[in-house]
Short mmCIF file of C-alpha atoms in Angstrom, two decimals:
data_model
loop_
_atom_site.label_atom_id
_atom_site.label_comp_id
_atom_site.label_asym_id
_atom_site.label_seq_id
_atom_site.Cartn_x
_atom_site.Cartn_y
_atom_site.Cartn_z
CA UNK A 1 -75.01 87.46 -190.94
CA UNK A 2 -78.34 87.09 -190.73
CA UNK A 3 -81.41 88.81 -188.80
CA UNK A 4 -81.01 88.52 -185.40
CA UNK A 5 -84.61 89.51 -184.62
CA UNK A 6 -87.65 90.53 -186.18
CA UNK A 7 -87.99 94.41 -186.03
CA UNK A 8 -91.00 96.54 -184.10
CA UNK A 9 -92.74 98.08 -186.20
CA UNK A 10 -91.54 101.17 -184.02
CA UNK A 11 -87.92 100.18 -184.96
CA UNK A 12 -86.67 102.71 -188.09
CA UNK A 13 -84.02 100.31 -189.34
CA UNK A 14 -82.05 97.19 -188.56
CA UNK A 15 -79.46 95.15 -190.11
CA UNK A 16 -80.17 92.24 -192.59
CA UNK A 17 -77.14 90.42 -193.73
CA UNK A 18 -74.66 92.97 -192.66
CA UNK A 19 -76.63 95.50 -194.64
CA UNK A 20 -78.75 98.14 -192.94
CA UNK A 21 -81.99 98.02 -194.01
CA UNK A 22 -85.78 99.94 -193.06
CA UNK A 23 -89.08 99.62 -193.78
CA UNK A 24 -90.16 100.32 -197.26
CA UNK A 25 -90.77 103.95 -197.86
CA UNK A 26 -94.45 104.48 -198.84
CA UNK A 27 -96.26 107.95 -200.24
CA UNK A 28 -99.42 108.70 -198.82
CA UNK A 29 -101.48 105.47 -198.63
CA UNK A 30 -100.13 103.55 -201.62
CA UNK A 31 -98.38 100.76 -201.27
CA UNK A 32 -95.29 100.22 -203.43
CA UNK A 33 -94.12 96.49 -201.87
CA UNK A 34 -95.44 93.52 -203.81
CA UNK A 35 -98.20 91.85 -201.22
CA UNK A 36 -96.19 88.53 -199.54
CA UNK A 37 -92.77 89.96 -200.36
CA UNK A 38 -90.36 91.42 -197.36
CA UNK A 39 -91.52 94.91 -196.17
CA UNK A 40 -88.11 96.12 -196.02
CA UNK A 41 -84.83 97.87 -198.86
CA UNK A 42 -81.61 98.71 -197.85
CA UNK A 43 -80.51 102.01 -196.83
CA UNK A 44 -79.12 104.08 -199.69
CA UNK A 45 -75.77 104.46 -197.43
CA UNK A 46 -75.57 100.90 -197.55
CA UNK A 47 -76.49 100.14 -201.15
CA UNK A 48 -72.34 100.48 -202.36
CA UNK A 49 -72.06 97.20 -200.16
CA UNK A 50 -74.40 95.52 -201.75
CA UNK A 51 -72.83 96.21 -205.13
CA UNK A 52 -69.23 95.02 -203.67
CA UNK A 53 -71.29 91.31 -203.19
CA UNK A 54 -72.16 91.21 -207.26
CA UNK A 55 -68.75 91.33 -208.77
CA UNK A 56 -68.60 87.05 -207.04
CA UNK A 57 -71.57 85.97 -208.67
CA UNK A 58 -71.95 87.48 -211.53
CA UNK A 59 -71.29 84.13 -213.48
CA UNK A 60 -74.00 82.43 -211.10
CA UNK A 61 -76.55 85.23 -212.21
CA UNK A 62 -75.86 84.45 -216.02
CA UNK A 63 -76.02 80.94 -215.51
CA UNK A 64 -79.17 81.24 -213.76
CA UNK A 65 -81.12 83.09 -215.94
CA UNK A 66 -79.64 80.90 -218.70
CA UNK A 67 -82.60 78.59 -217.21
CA UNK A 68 -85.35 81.63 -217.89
CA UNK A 69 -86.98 81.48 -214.75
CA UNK A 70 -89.98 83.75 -215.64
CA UNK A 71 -91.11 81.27 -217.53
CA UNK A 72 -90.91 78.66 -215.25
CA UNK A 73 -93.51 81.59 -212.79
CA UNK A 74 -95.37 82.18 -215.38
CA UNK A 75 -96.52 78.81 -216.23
CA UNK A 76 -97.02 78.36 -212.56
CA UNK A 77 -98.80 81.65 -212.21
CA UNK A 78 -102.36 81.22 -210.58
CA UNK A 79 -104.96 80.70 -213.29
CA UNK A 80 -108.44 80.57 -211.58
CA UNK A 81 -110.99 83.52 -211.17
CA UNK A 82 -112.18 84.12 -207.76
CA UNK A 83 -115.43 86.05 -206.92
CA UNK A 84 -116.75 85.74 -210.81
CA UNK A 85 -118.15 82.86 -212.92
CA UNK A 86 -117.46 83.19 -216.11
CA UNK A 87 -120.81 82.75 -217.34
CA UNK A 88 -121.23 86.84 -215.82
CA UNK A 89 -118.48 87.84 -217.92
CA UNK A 90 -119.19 89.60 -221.37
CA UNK A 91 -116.79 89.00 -224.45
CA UNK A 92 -115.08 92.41 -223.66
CA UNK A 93 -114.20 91.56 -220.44
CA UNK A 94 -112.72 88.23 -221.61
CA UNK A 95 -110.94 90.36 -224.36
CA UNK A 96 -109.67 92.51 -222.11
CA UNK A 97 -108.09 89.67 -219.59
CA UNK A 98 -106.49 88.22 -222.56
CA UNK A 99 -104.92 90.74 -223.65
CA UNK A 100 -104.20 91.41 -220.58
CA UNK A 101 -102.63 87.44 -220.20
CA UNK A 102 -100.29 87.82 -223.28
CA UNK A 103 -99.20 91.35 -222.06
CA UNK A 104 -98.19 89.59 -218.73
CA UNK A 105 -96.68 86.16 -220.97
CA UNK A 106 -94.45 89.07 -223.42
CA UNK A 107 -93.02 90.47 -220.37
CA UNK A 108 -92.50 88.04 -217.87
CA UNK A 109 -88.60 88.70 -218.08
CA UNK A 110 -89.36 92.06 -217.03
CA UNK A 111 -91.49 90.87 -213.95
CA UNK A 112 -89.63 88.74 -212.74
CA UNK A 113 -86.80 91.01 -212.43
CA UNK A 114 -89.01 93.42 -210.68
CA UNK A 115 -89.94 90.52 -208.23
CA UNK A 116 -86.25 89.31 -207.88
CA UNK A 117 -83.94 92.26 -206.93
CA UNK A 118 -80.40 92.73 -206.54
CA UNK A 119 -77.61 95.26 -206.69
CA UNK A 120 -75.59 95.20 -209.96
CA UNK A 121 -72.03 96.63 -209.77
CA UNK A 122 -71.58 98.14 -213.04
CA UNK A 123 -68.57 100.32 -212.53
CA UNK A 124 -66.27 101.61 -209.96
CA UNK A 125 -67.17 103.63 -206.93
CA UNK A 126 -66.06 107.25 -207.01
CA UNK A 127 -63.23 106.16 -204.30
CA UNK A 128 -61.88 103.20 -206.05
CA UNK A 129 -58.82 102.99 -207.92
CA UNK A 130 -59.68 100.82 -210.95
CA UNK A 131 -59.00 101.81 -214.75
CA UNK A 132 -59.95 98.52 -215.61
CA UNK A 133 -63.56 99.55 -216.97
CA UNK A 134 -63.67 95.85 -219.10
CA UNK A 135 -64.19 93.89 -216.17
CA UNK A 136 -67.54 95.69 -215.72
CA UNK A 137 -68.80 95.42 -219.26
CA UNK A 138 -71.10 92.48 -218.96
CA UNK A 139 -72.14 93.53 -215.98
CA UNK A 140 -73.35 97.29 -217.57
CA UNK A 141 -74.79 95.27 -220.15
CA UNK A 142 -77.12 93.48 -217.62
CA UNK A 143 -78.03 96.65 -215.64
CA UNK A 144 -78.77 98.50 -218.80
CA UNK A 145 -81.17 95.64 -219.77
CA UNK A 146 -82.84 95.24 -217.07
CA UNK A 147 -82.83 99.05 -216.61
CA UNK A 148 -84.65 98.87 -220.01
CA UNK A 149 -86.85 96.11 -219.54
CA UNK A 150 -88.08 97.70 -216.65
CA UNK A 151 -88.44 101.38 -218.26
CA UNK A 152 -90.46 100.02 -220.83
CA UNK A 153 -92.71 97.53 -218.68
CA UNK A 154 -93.49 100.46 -216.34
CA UNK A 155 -94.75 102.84 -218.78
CA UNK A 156 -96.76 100.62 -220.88
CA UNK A 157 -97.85 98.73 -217.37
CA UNK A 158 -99.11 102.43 -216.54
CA UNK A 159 -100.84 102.79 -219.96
CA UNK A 160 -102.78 99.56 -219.61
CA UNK A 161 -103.78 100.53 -216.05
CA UNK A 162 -105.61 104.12 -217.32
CA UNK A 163 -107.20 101.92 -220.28
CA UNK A 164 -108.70 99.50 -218.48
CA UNK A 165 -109.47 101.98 -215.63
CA UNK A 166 -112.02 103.81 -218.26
CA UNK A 167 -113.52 100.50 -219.07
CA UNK A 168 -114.33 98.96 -215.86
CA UNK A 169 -117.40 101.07 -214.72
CA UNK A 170 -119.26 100.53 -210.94
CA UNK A 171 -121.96 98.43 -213.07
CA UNK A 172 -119.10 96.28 -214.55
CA UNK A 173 -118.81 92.39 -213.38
CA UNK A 174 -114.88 92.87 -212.55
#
């Protein structure tokens, strides 16, 4: 089931997939949606459905990331500077972006989970019958990775932000 037609920006939600979906919640003026990725997340009502379509491909996702992906966007990962010569920039700044580059290199699992969501079933609903907590194990062992990678990415992410926020003045070539 796919999109029938592309929603009005008037429209408050619309189904994607057989899931109902709306536009990305926002807070003020910021902008949580990666630039170039769909403006859209499922309804919370709607998000047990997308956790029934894990428990199928579970083996798929394993297999897949057997292949480490985020290395594979990380390599490809754009590598010029626009709008600077590098001749402008002083040693700190140079510093700065690679330390900046080998944060980014570290955690590239963690991005590109961020960039590549999904759903993970990791135990039963509240209405379903199902003592059979085993058959979710690997799956809580994936959410509570990710969960962790993510945690941890976030906050230091955040960190890095305020740091290089103090040393980036108006007069400053970036």
């Amino acid at each position: 089931m796919a999109m029938i037609e592309v929603p009005d920006p008037n429209i408050l939600s619309w189904r994607r997939h057989g899931i109902l979906t709306q536009y990305t919640p926002r807070k003020g003026d910021h902008e949580y949606q990666t630039p170039g990725f769909p403006d859209y997340s499922p309804q919370k009502t709607e998000i047990r459905y997308l956790a029934q379509r894990w428990t199928p491909f579970e083996g798929t996702y394993i297999a897949f990331r057997a292949k480490k992906p985020w290395k594979t966007m990380f390599r490809s990962r754009v590598k010029e500077l626009y709008f600077h010569r590098r001749a402008d920039l002083d040693a700190e700044v140079w510093d700065m972006l690679d330390e900046y580059l080998e944060y980014v290199r570290d955690h590239a699992e963690a991005f590109w989970e961020v960039l590549h969501w999904f759903t993970i079933k990791y135990k039963p609903e509240r209405d379903e019958e199902d003592d059979d907590l085993d058959k979710y194990s690997v799956s809580a062992k994936l959410y509570r990775e990710r969960a962790a990678r993510h945690e941890s990415v976030g906050r230091s992410m955040e960190a890095r932000i305020r740091k290089s926020a103090t040393f980036i003045s108006p007069t400053s070539p970036l």
